GROMACS .gro file of C-alpha atoms in nm:
model
  428
    1MET     CA    1  32.933   7.661  -3.705
    2GLN     CA    2  33.183   7.435  -3.848
    3LEU     CA    3  33.423   7.239  -3.643
    4GLN     CA    4  33.763   7.433  -3.633
    5HIS     CA    5  33.964   7.145  -3.744
    6GLN     CA    6  33.961   6.781  -3.855
    7LYS     CA    7  34.116   6.529  -3.623
    8THR     CA    8  34.235   6.194  -3.739
    9TRP     CA    9  34.356   5.939  -3.496
   10ARG     CA   10  34.472   5.577  -3.506
   11VAL     CA   11  34.234   5.322  -3.346
   12VAL     CA   12  34.279   4.968  -3.501
   13GLY     CA   13  34.676   4.917  -3.552
   14ALA     CA   14  34.885   4.947  -3.892
   15ALA     CA   15  34.609   4.986  -4.124
   16ALA     CA   16  34.399   5.217  -3.925
   17MET     CA   17  34.381   5.518  -4.162
   18ALA     CA   18  34.260   5.266  -4.429
   19ALA     CA   19  33.986   5.111  -4.215
   20VAL     CA   20  33.857   5.461  -4.097
   21THR     CA   21  33.812   5.568  -4.455
   22VAL     CA   22  33.646   5.250  -4.558
   23ALA     CA   23  33.416   5.265  -4.246
   24GLY     CA   24  33.317   5.618  -4.321
   25LEU     CA   25  33.212   5.542  -4.693
   26ALA     CA   26  33.027   5.223  -4.563
   27GLY     CA   27  32.856   5.360  -4.248
   28CYS     CA   28  32.770   5.140  -3.983
   29ALA     CA   29  32.494   5.008  -3.764
   30SER     CA   30  32.545   5.253  -3.501
   31GLY     CA   31  32.480   5.557  -3.715
   32GLY     CA   32  32.520   5.715  -4.058
   33ALA     CA   33  32.470   6.027  -4.286
   34ASP     CA   34  32.140   6.200  -4.207
   35ALA     CA   35  31.968   6.425  -4.474
   36ASP     CA   36  32.144   6.720  -4.394
   37GLY     CA   37  32.479   6.562  -4.437
   38LYS     CA   38  32.565   6.537  -4.076
   39THR     CA   39  32.714   6.204  -3.950
   40GLU     CA   40  32.490   6.063  -3.706
   41ILE     CA   41  32.648   5.879  -3.390
   42THR     CA   42  32.442   5.709  -3.099
   43PHE     CA   43  32.506   5.778  -2.761
   44SER     CA   44  32.358   5.493  -2.537
   45TYR     CA   45  32.368   5.539  -2.195
   46LEU     CA   46  32.274   5.374  -1.858
   47TRP     CA   47  32.109   5.660  -1.692
   48GLY     CA   48  31.740   5.730  -1.707
   49GLY     CA   49  31.459   5.953  -1.558
   50ALA     CA   50  31.582   6.341  -1.443
   51GLU     CA   51  31.947   6.231  -1.514
   52ALA     CA   52  31.857   6.126  -1.878
   53GLU     CA   53  31.669   6.455  -1.942
   54ALA     CA   54  31.977   6.657  -1.826
   55LEU     CA   55  32.192   6.439  -2.048
   56GLU     CA   56  31.944   6.503  -2.347
   57GLU     CA   57  31.982   6.866  -2.293
   58ILE     CA   58  32.359   6.843  -2.325
   59ILE     CA   59  32.327   6.631  -2.626
   60ALA     CA   60  32.095   6.893  -2.796
   61ASP     CA   61  32.362   7.192  -2.694
   62PHE     CA   62  32.622   6.991  -2.895
   63ASN     CA   63  32.409   6.927  -3.183
   64ASP     CA   64  32.333   7.302  -3.194
   65SER     CA   65  32.686   7.391  -3.153
   66GLN     CA   66  32.821   7.251  -3.493
   67ASP     CA   67  32.705   7.111  -3.818
   68GLU     CA   68  32.882   6.812  -3.892
   69ILE     CA   69  32.772   6.577  -3.625
   70VAL     CA   70  32.437   6.476  -3.488
   71VAL     CA   71  32.417   6.264  -3.180
   72LYS     CA   72  32.109   6.043  -3.100
   73GLY     CA   73  32.074   5.953  -2.739
   74VAL     CA   74  31.928   5.636  -2.647
   75SER     CA   75  31.853   5.572  -2.259
   76SER     CA   76  31.950   5.190  -2.214
   77PRO     CA   77  32.030   5.076  -1.855
   78ASP     CA   78  32.088   4.707  -1.934
   79GLN     CA   79  32.448   4.659  -1.886
   80GLN     CA   80  32.444   4.294  -2.036
   81LYS     CA   81  32.281   4.426  -2.358
   82GLN     CA   82  32.550   4.707  -2.363
   83LEU     CA   83  32.844   4.436  -2.362
   84THR     CA   84  32.661   4.199  -2.590
   85SER     CA   85  32.667   4.501  -2.853
   86MET     CA   86  33.021   4.568  -2.773
   87SER     CA   87  33.130   4.208  -2.842
   88SER     CA   88  32.958   4.167  -3.175
   89SER     CA   89  33.085   4.249  -3.511
   90ASN     CA   90  32.834   4.537  -3.571
   91GLY     CA   91  32.776   4.739  -3.266
   92SER     CA   92  32.452   4.950  -3.198
   93PHE     CA   93  32.641   5.255  -3.066
   94ASP     CA   94  32.938   5.473  -3.074
   95ILE     CA   95  32.997   5.600  -2.729
   96SER     CA   96  32.841   5.492  -2.410
   97ASP     CA   97  32.905   5.489  -2.018
   98ASN     CA   98  32.985   5.258  -1.750
   99PHE     CA   99  33.204   5.248  -1.417
  100GLY     CA  100  33.565   5.257  -1.370
  101ASN     CA  101  33.583   4.926  -1.198
  102ASN     CA  102  33.507   4.752  -1.557
  103VAL     CA  103  33.747   4.941  -1.768
  104GLY     CA  104  34.036   4.702  -1.728
  105ALA     CA  105  33.820   4.387  -1.785
  106TRP     CA  106  33.665   4.514  -2.089
  107ALA     CA  107  33.977   4.663  -2.233
  108SER     CA  108  34.159   4.313  -2.181
  109LYS     CA  109  33.894   4.178  -2.396
  110GLY     CA  110  33.937   4.414  -2.692
  111VAL     CA  111  33.594   4.555  -2.672
  112LEU     CA  112  33.728   4.930  -2.583
  113ALA     CA  113  33.901   5.167  -2.824
  114PRO     CA  114  34.210   5.308  -2.730
  115LEU     CA  115  34.175   5.694  -2.650
  116ASP     CA  116  34.544   5.827  -2.635
  117GLU     CA  117  34.547   5.974  -2.982
  118ALA     CA  118  34.214   6.105  -2.958
  119ILE     CA  119  34.281   6.269  -2.633
  120ALA     CA  120  34.579   6.427  -2.813
  121ALA     CA  121  34.392   6.521  -3.121
  122GLU     CA  122  34.103   6.671  -2.919
  123GLY     CA  123  34.332   6.848  -2.682
  124ILE     CA  124  34.182   6.694  -2.366
  125ASP     CA  125  34.389   6.810  -2.049
  126ILE     CA  126  34.431   6.440  -1.866
  127ASP     CA  127  34.619   6.612  -1.575
  128ASP     CA  128  34.291   6.806  -1.496
  129PHE     CA  129  34.120   6.483  -1.409
  130ILE     CA  130  34.098   6.347  -1.054
  131PRO     CA  131  34.423   6.133  -1.025
  132SER     CA  132  34.250   5.838  -0.821
  133ALA     CA  133  33.978   5.804  -1.094
  134MET     CA  134  34.233   5.839  -1.399
  135GLU     CA  135  34.392   5.517  -1.242
  136GLN     CA  136  34.103   5.310  -1.325
  137MET     CA  137  34.079   5.453  -1.682
  138VAL     CA  138  34.422   5.291  -1.782
  139TYR     CA  139  34.506   4.945  -1.868
  140ASP     CA  140  34.852   4.805  -1.983
  141GLY     CA  141  34.970   5.178  -2.016
  142THR     CA  142  34.686   5.276  -2.232
  143THR     CA  143  34.374   5.504  -2.172
  144TYR     CA  144  34.058   5.357  -2.253
  145ALA     CA  145  33.789   5.559  -2.080
  146LEU     CA  146  33.750   5.907  -1.917
  147PRO     CA  147  33.544   5.995  -1.602
  148ILE     CA  148  33.269   6.258  -1.639
  149ALA     CA  149  33.187   6.218  -1.282
  150ILE     CA  150  33.333   6.084  -0.957
  151HIS     CA  151  33.222   5.986  -0.629
  152SER     CA  152  33.375   6.000  -0.280
  153PHE     CA  153  33.248   5.857   0.049
  154GLN     CA  154  33.227   6.034   0.380
  155LEU     CA  155  33.095   6.002   0.739
  156LEU     CA  156  32.728   6.181   0.723
  157TYR     CA  157  32.569   6.231   1.087
  158ASN     CA  158  32.238   6.334   1.209
  159LYS     CA  159  32.298   6.670   1.401
  160THR     CA  160  32.012   6.629   1.628
  161LEU     CA  161  32.057   6.282   1.739
  162LEU     CA  162  32.442   6.350   1.815
  163ASP     CA  163  32.346   6.681   1.993
  164GLU     CA  164  32.095   6.495   2.205
  165ALA     CA  165  32.364   6.245   2.305
  166GLY     CA  166  32.602   6.505   2.357
  167ILE     CA  167  32.850   6.360   2.105
  168THR     CA  168  33.055   6.568   1.865
  169PRO     CA  169  33.126   6.445   1.508
  170PRO     CA  170  33.394   6.189   1.561
  171THR     CA  171  33.744   6.247   1.452
  172THR     CA  172  33.937   5.921   1.554
  173MET     CA  173  33.827   5.563   1.518
  174ASP     CA  174  33.798   5.536   1.900
  175GLU     CA  175  33.560   5.809   1.897
  176LEU     CA  176  33.348   5.670   1.610
  177ALA     CA  177  33.331   5.330   1.783
  178ALA     CA  178  33.214   5.484   2.082
  179ALA     CA  179  32.966   5.724   1.915
  180ALA     CA  180  32.810   5.430   1.727
  181GLN     CA  181  32.762   5.212   2.022
  182ALA     CA  182  32.640   5.524   2.218
  183LEU     CA  183  32.399   5.614   1.948
  184THR     CA  184  32.232   5.253   1.920
  185VAL     CA  185  31.908   5.208   2.079
  186GLU     CA  186  31.745   4.857   2.153
  187GLU     CA  187  31.372   4.806   2.258
  188ASP     CA  188  31.237   4.444   2.347
  189GLY     CA  189  31.557   4.278   2.218
  190LYS     CA  190  31.551   4.477   1.875
  191ILE     CA  191  31.736   4.756   1.732
  192THR     CA  192  31.532   5.050   1.684
  193ARG     CA  193  31.813   5.277   1.575
  194LEU     CA  194  32.169   5.212   1.471
  195GLY     CA  195  32.467   5.429   1.559
  196LEU     CA  196  32.648   5.344   1.235
  197GLY     CA  197  32.473   5.207   0.940
  198SER     CA  198  32.611   5.097   0.591
  199ALA     CA  199  32.443   5.157   0.250
  200ASN     CA  200  32.644   4.903   0.109
  201ASP     CA  201  32.874   4.682   0.330
  202SER     CA  202  33.150   4.615   0.032
  203THR     CA  203  33.191   4.995  -0.005
  204THR     CA  204  33.182   5.056   0.351
  205LEU     CA  205  33.461   4.816   0.433
  206THR     CA  206  33.698   4.878   0.132
  207THR     CA  207  33.677   5.247   0.218
  208LEU     CA  208  33.757   5.180   0.595
  209GLY     CA  209  34.060   4.962   0.462
  210PHE     CA  210  34.193   5.292   0.299
  211ALA     CA  211  34.122   5.466   0.620
  212PHE     CA  212  34.333   5.233   0.838
  213GLY     CA  213  34.623   5.252   0.554
  214GLY     CA  214  34.541   4.927   0.348
  215SER     CA  215  34.557   4.863   0.002
  216TRP     CA  216  34.331   4.636  -0.173
  217ASP     CA  217  34.561   4.609  -0.487
  218ASP     CA  218  34.926   4.649  -0.594
  219ALA     CA  219  35.105   4.625  -0.922
  220ASP     CA  220  35.113   4.238  -0.883
  221GLY     CA  221  34.730   4.206  -0.822
  222PRO     CA  222  34.500   4.167  -0.523
  223THR     CA  223  34.651   4.234  -0.152
  224PRO     CA  224  34.326   4.151   0.056
  225ALA     CA  225  34.523   4.035   0.362
  226ASP     CA  226  34.723   4.383   0.372
  227ALA     CA  227  34.766   4.455   0.760
  228GLY     CA  228  34.548   4.792   0.717
  229ASN     CA  229  34.257   4.582   0.564
  230LEU     CA  230  34.257   4.325   0.823
  231GLU     CA  231  34.281   4.602   1.098
  232ALA     CA  232  33.983   4.784   0.937
  233LEU     CA  233  33.782   4.455   0.906
  234GLU     CA  234  33.875   4.368   1.272
  235TRP     CA  235  33.762   4.712   1.408
  236TYR     CA  236  33.424   4.700   1.207
  237GLN     CA  237  33.340   4.346   1.351
  238GLU     CA  238  33.435   4.408   1.700
  239ASN     CA  239  33.294   4.774   1.733
  240ILE     CA  240  32.976   4.773   1.512
  241ILE     CA  241  32.861   4.413   1.475
  242GLU     CA  242  32.943   4.217   1.795
  243PRO     CA  243  32.812   4.478   2.028
  244VAL     CA  244  32.473   4.416   1.893
  245GLY     CA  245  32.491   4.078   1.761
  246ALA     CA  246  32.478   3.943   1.401
  247GLU     CA  247  32.094   3.839   1.405
  248LYS     CA  248  31.986   4.165   1.541
  249MET     CA  249  32.180   4.359   1.283
  250ALA     CA  250  32.041   4.139   1.004
  251ALA     CA  251  31.689   4.196   1.121
  252PHE     CA  252  31.745   4.555   1.148
  253VAL     CA  253  31.896   4.583   0.789
  254SER     CA  254  31.603   4.361   0.638
  255GLY     CA  255  31.353   4.592   0.787
  256GLN     CA  256  31.521   4.921   0.631
  257GLY     CA  257  31.333   5.163   0.419
  258GLU     CA  258  31.405   5.211   0.043
  259TYR     CA  259  31.730   5.364  -0.046
  260LEU     CA  260  31.723   5.738  -0.089
  261SER     CA  261  31.366   5.748  -0.022
  262ALA     CA  262  31.214   5.921   0.268
  263GLN     CA  263  31.211   5.592   0.454
  264ASP     CA  264  31.567   5.568   0.390
  265PRO     CA  265  31.708   5.481   0.733
  266PHE     CA  266  31.953   5.769   0.764
  267PHE     CA  267  31.701   6.031   0.610
  268SER     CA  268  31.429   5.913   0.855
  269GLY     CA  269  31.650   5.895   1.177
  270LYS     CA  270  31.683   5.525   1.234
  271VAL     CA  271  32.053   5.547   1.143
  272ALA     CA  272  32.247   5.809   1.322
  273MET     CA  273  32.572   5.795   1.104
  274ILE     CA  274  32.651   5.627   0.773
  275ILE     CA  275  32.929   5.636   0.528
  276ASP     CA  276  32.794   5.715   0.182
  277GLY     CA  277  32.852   5.927  -0.125
  278GLU     CA  278  32.804   6.310  -0.245
  279TRP     CA  279  32.479   6.208  -0.418
  280ARG     CA  280  32.309   6.234  -0.071
  281SER     CA  281  32.307   6.577  -0.067
  282ALA     CA  282  32.091   6.620  -0.341
  283SER     CA  283  31.867   6.332  -0.231
  284ALA     CA  284  31.823   6.491   0.116
  285ALA     CA  285  31.722   6.808  -0.039
  286ASN     CA  286  31.440   6.638  -0.225
  287VAL     CA  287  31.322   6.359   0.023
  288ALA     CA  288  31.435   6.492   0.365
  289PRO     CA  289  31.446   6.879   0.368
  290GLU     CA  290  31.385   6.913   0.729
  291LEU     CA  291  31.656   6.675   0.839
  292ASP     CA  292  31.953   6.858   1.027
  293TRP     CA  293  32.265   6.654   0.914
  294GLY     CA  294  32.638   6.709   0.848
  295VAL     CA  295  32.925   6.533   0.691
  296THR     CA  296  33.281   6.501   0.788
  297ALA     CA  297  33.592   6.306   0.713
  298ILE     CA  298  33.605   5.937   0.780
  299PRO     CA  299  33.813   5.913   1.091
  300ALA     CA  300  34.168   5.814   0.993
  301ALA     CA  301  34.354   5.553   1.210
  302SER     CA  302  34.662   5.788   1.217
  303PRO     CA  303  34.725   6.132   1.132
  304GLU     CA  304  34.907   6.109   0.802
  305LEU     CA  305  34.588   5.904   0.684
  306GLU     CA  306  34.375   6.199   0.706
  307ASN     CA  307  34.101   6.260   0.482
  308SER     CA  308  34.090   5.904   0.343
  309THR     CA  309  33.834   5.805   0.085
  310GLN     CA  310  33.761   5.567  -0.187
  311VAL     CA  311  33.690   5.726  -0.518
  312THR     CA  312  33.486   5.560  -0.797
  313ALA     CA  313  33.404   5.706  -1.132
  314SER     CA  314  33.138   5.726  -1.391
  315THR     CA  315  33.307   5.667  -1.727
  316LEU     CA  316  33.266   5.736  -2.102
  317PHE     CA  317  33.408   5.514  -2.365
  318ILE     CA  318  33.404   5.437  -2.717
  319PRO     CA  319  33.350   5.062  -2.811
  320ALA     CA  320  33.603   4.892  -3.032
  321ASN     CA  321  33.338   4.833  -3.298
  322SER     CA  322  33.210   5.175  -3.365
  323THR     CA  323  33.293   5.312  -3.713
  324HIS     CA  324  33.229   5.657  -3.608
  325LYS     CA  325  33.535   5.664  -3.368
  326GLU     CA  326  33.664   6.025  -3.463
  327GLU     CA  327  33.306   6.164  -3.439
  328ALA     CA  328  33.247   5.986  -3.103
  329ALA     CA  329  33.603   6.133  -2.988
  330THR     CA  330  33.471   6.480  -3.072
  331PHE     CA  331  33.152   6.436  -2.867
  332LEU     CA  332  33.327   6.284  -2.571
  333ALA     CA  333  33.558   6.563  -2.555
  334TYR     CA  334  33.263   6.801  -2.542
  335LEU     CA  335  33.121   6.603  -2.275
  336VAL     CA  336  33.428   6.637  -2.054
  337SER     CA  337  33.457   6.992  -2.096
  338ASP     CA  338  33.393   7.225  -1.826
  339GLU     CA  339  33.038   7.354  -1.896
  340PRO     CA  340  32.875   7.028  -1.986
  341MET     CA  341  33.062   6.827  -1.699
  342GLU     CA  342  32.923   7.072  -1.469
  343LYS     CA  343  32.577   7.047  -1.603
  344PHE     CA  344  32.555   6.674  -1.589
  345SER     CA  345  32.751   6.630  -1.238
  346LEU     CA  346  32.488   6.901  -1.095
  347ALA     CA  347  32.197   6.717  -1.228
  348LEU     CA  348  32.311   6.383  -1.069
  349GLY     CA  349  32.421   6.548  -0.773
  350ASN     CA  350  32.774   6.388  -0.828
  351LEU     CA  351  33.126   6.523  -0.838
  352PRO     CA  352  33.292   6.646  -1.138
  353GLY     CA  353  33.568   6.421  -1.289
  354ARG     CA  354  33.803   6.744  -1.312
  355THR     CA  355  34.000   6.878  -1.039
  356SER     CA  356  33.963   7.244  -1.125
  357LEU     CA  357  33.569   7.204  -1.123
  358ALA     CA  358  33.554   7.048  -0.777
  359GLY     CA  359  33.510   7.378  -0.598
  360SER     CA  360  33.270   7.524  -0.878
  361GLU     CA  361  33.011   7.773  -0.752
  362VAL     CA  362  32.743   7.565  -0.948
  363PHE     CA  363  32.754   7.322  -0.665
  364SER     CA  364  32.726   7.590  -0.385
  365GLU     CA  365  32.345   7.504  -0.330
  366LEU     CA  366  32.415   7.146  -0.260
  367GLU     CA  367  32.461   7.122   0.139
  368ASN     CA  368  32.783   7.008   0.263
  369PHE     CA  369  32.890   6.924  -0.088
  370GLU     CA  370  33.238   7.064  -0.036
  371VAL     CA  371  33.335   6.821   0.206
  372TRP     CA  372  33.315   6.530  -0.052
  373ALA     CA  373  33.485   6.754  -0.304
  374ASP     CA  374  33.779   6.806  -0.071
  375ALA     CA  375  33.816   6.429  -0.014
  376ALA     CA  376  33.798   6.352  -0.372
  377THR     CA  377  34.123   6.574  -0.421
  378SER     CA  378  34.302   6.452  -0.117
  379PRO     CA  379  34.633   6.270  -0.150
  380ASN     CA  380  34.482   5.983   0.052
  381ALA     CA  381  34.197   5.943  -0.195
  382LYS     CA  382  34.214   5.597  -0.343
  383SER     CA  383  34.045   5.363  -0.588
  384LEU     CA  384  34.021   4.989  -0.625
  385ALA     CA  385  34.224   4.864  -0.928
  386SER     CA  386  34.039   4.828  -1.249
  387ALA     CA  387  34.185   4.510  -1.377
  388PRO     CA  388  34.071   4.182  -1.583
  389TYR     CA  389  34.020   4.012  -1.234
  390SER     CA  390  33.810   4.311  -1.048
  391ALA     CA  391  33.474   4.137  -1.103
  392GLU     CA  392  33.591   3.800  -0.939
  393TYR     CA  393  33.773   3.974  -0.680
  394ALA     CA  394  33.492   4.182  -0.598
  395ALA     CA  395  33.254   3.895  -0.576
  396ASP     CA  396  33.479   3.703  -0.344
  397LEU     CA  397  33.534   4.009  -0.116
  398LYS     CA  398  33.158   4.054  -0.090
  399ALA     CA  399  33.139   3.705   0.024
  400ALA     CA  400  33.402   3.752   0.275
  401PHE     CA  401  33.253   4.070   0.388
  402ASP     CA  402  32.925   3.889   0.442
  403GLU     CA  403  33.075   3.615   0.650
  404ILE     CA  404  33.252   3.904   0.867
  405VAL     CA  405  32.910   4.087   0.925
  406ARG     CA  406  32.733   3.762   0.997
  407LEU     CA  407  33.006   3.677   1.227
  408THR     CA  408  33.061   3.343   1.085
  409SER     CA  409  33.430   3.408   1.013
  410THR     CA  410  33.699   3.614   1.158
  411PRO     CA  411  33.822   3.853   0.924
  412GLU     CA  412  34.148   3.657   0.888
  413GLU     CA  413  33.959   3.351   0.812
  414ALA     CA  414  33.727   3.532   0.544
  415ILE     CA  415  34.016   3.698   0.384
  416ALA     CA  416  34.222   3.354   0.374
  417THR     CA  417  33.950   3.221   0.160
  418VAL     CA  418  33.979   3.506  -0.079
  419GLU     CA  419  34.342   3.451  -0.106
  420SER     CA  420  34.287   3.079  -0.170
  421ARG     CA  421  34.075   3.179  -0.496
  422MET     CA  422  34.301   3.453  -0.653
  423SER     CA  423  34.517   3.190  -0.837
  424SER     CA  424  34.190   3.137  -1.066
  425TYR     CA  425  34.142   3.503  -1.129
  426SER     CA  426  34.130   3.617  -1.500
  427SER     CA  427  34.471   3.769  -1.594
  428LYS     CA  428  34.395   3.878  -1.957
   0.00000   0.00000   0.00000
């Protein structure tokens, strides 16, 4: 089947059409014309294993759907290699994936191709994408990536352990604090079960910041000392760390089983509650099928903050040094269309990037999945800014959170250190 119509879009400024024509004649390092006259493009992706297998099926479906483009998939999970290729004069791929928090930094360096004209030419409905995820796709008023999958964070709980303790799933921060302490068990001076665990302190604490009405960025840049952020950090230090002590907490964490394995502390019952993402549903079915678990909204500090969560995104982009941008855009449009997005998201146990697919029946076999889907479309679903300074800011926040969890600094002291470093952040 022939593609229905030719699509042209500008990507490199005033001389774009001439550049595209020359590139089309000359070919490029990342692809060319194959023996059947098709234009070959390379899709270098970070996924591997079962996820890569699912992606290769989608690539094959696209290749079979038309006879002008052939996509070659390459599993390459090395992000540094990815960035090196994008920064060279001759790139090795035409389309790839990464995470929403990197879009601003990469766009500011000029290594991403702008997509707005491609989006219009391909008829991609931007309004159907999760709004909080789309915020990370735009830098300086221009769209540079699109989300194929998104992730939200909710409170998972072990039903058996809560029932044994006579505890119902908490709906307020006071209830969460009380439950976390009641469900924690110590023996011989060591924690043997933790009431509320954390798969990643940075994600847990930034998410709690949103639940307390905080904001980590605004139009002028980072806002780590926002009142809601500090309230969340104080709550966590006072109610989760201090009751057991930093040394006992560190010892417990160091002895945890491998994340998402059968020995994972939540799956094995060593953690009664945990804040984590929707992929837990697929993992639980695979490695802990006997576990009786539930998931609920993270308690909000006030009613108007109900169903607060953090949204992160797995994104697709076209590098600026691709010379097959038009063909890459056609494939990108296919990847974010309904059926391929559903197939991909289901394979990873992730939420789809489109609002219209959030309640799709294809996800019905994933236990409790709808709770994460509901949160992702909530007005209180927020994302961290994707900006040139994001990597530096994230590193400083991580250092501050480590101090808070180790009880070596108060939240005010730790965040003051972050503020003192903000003047050195990249702005371009």
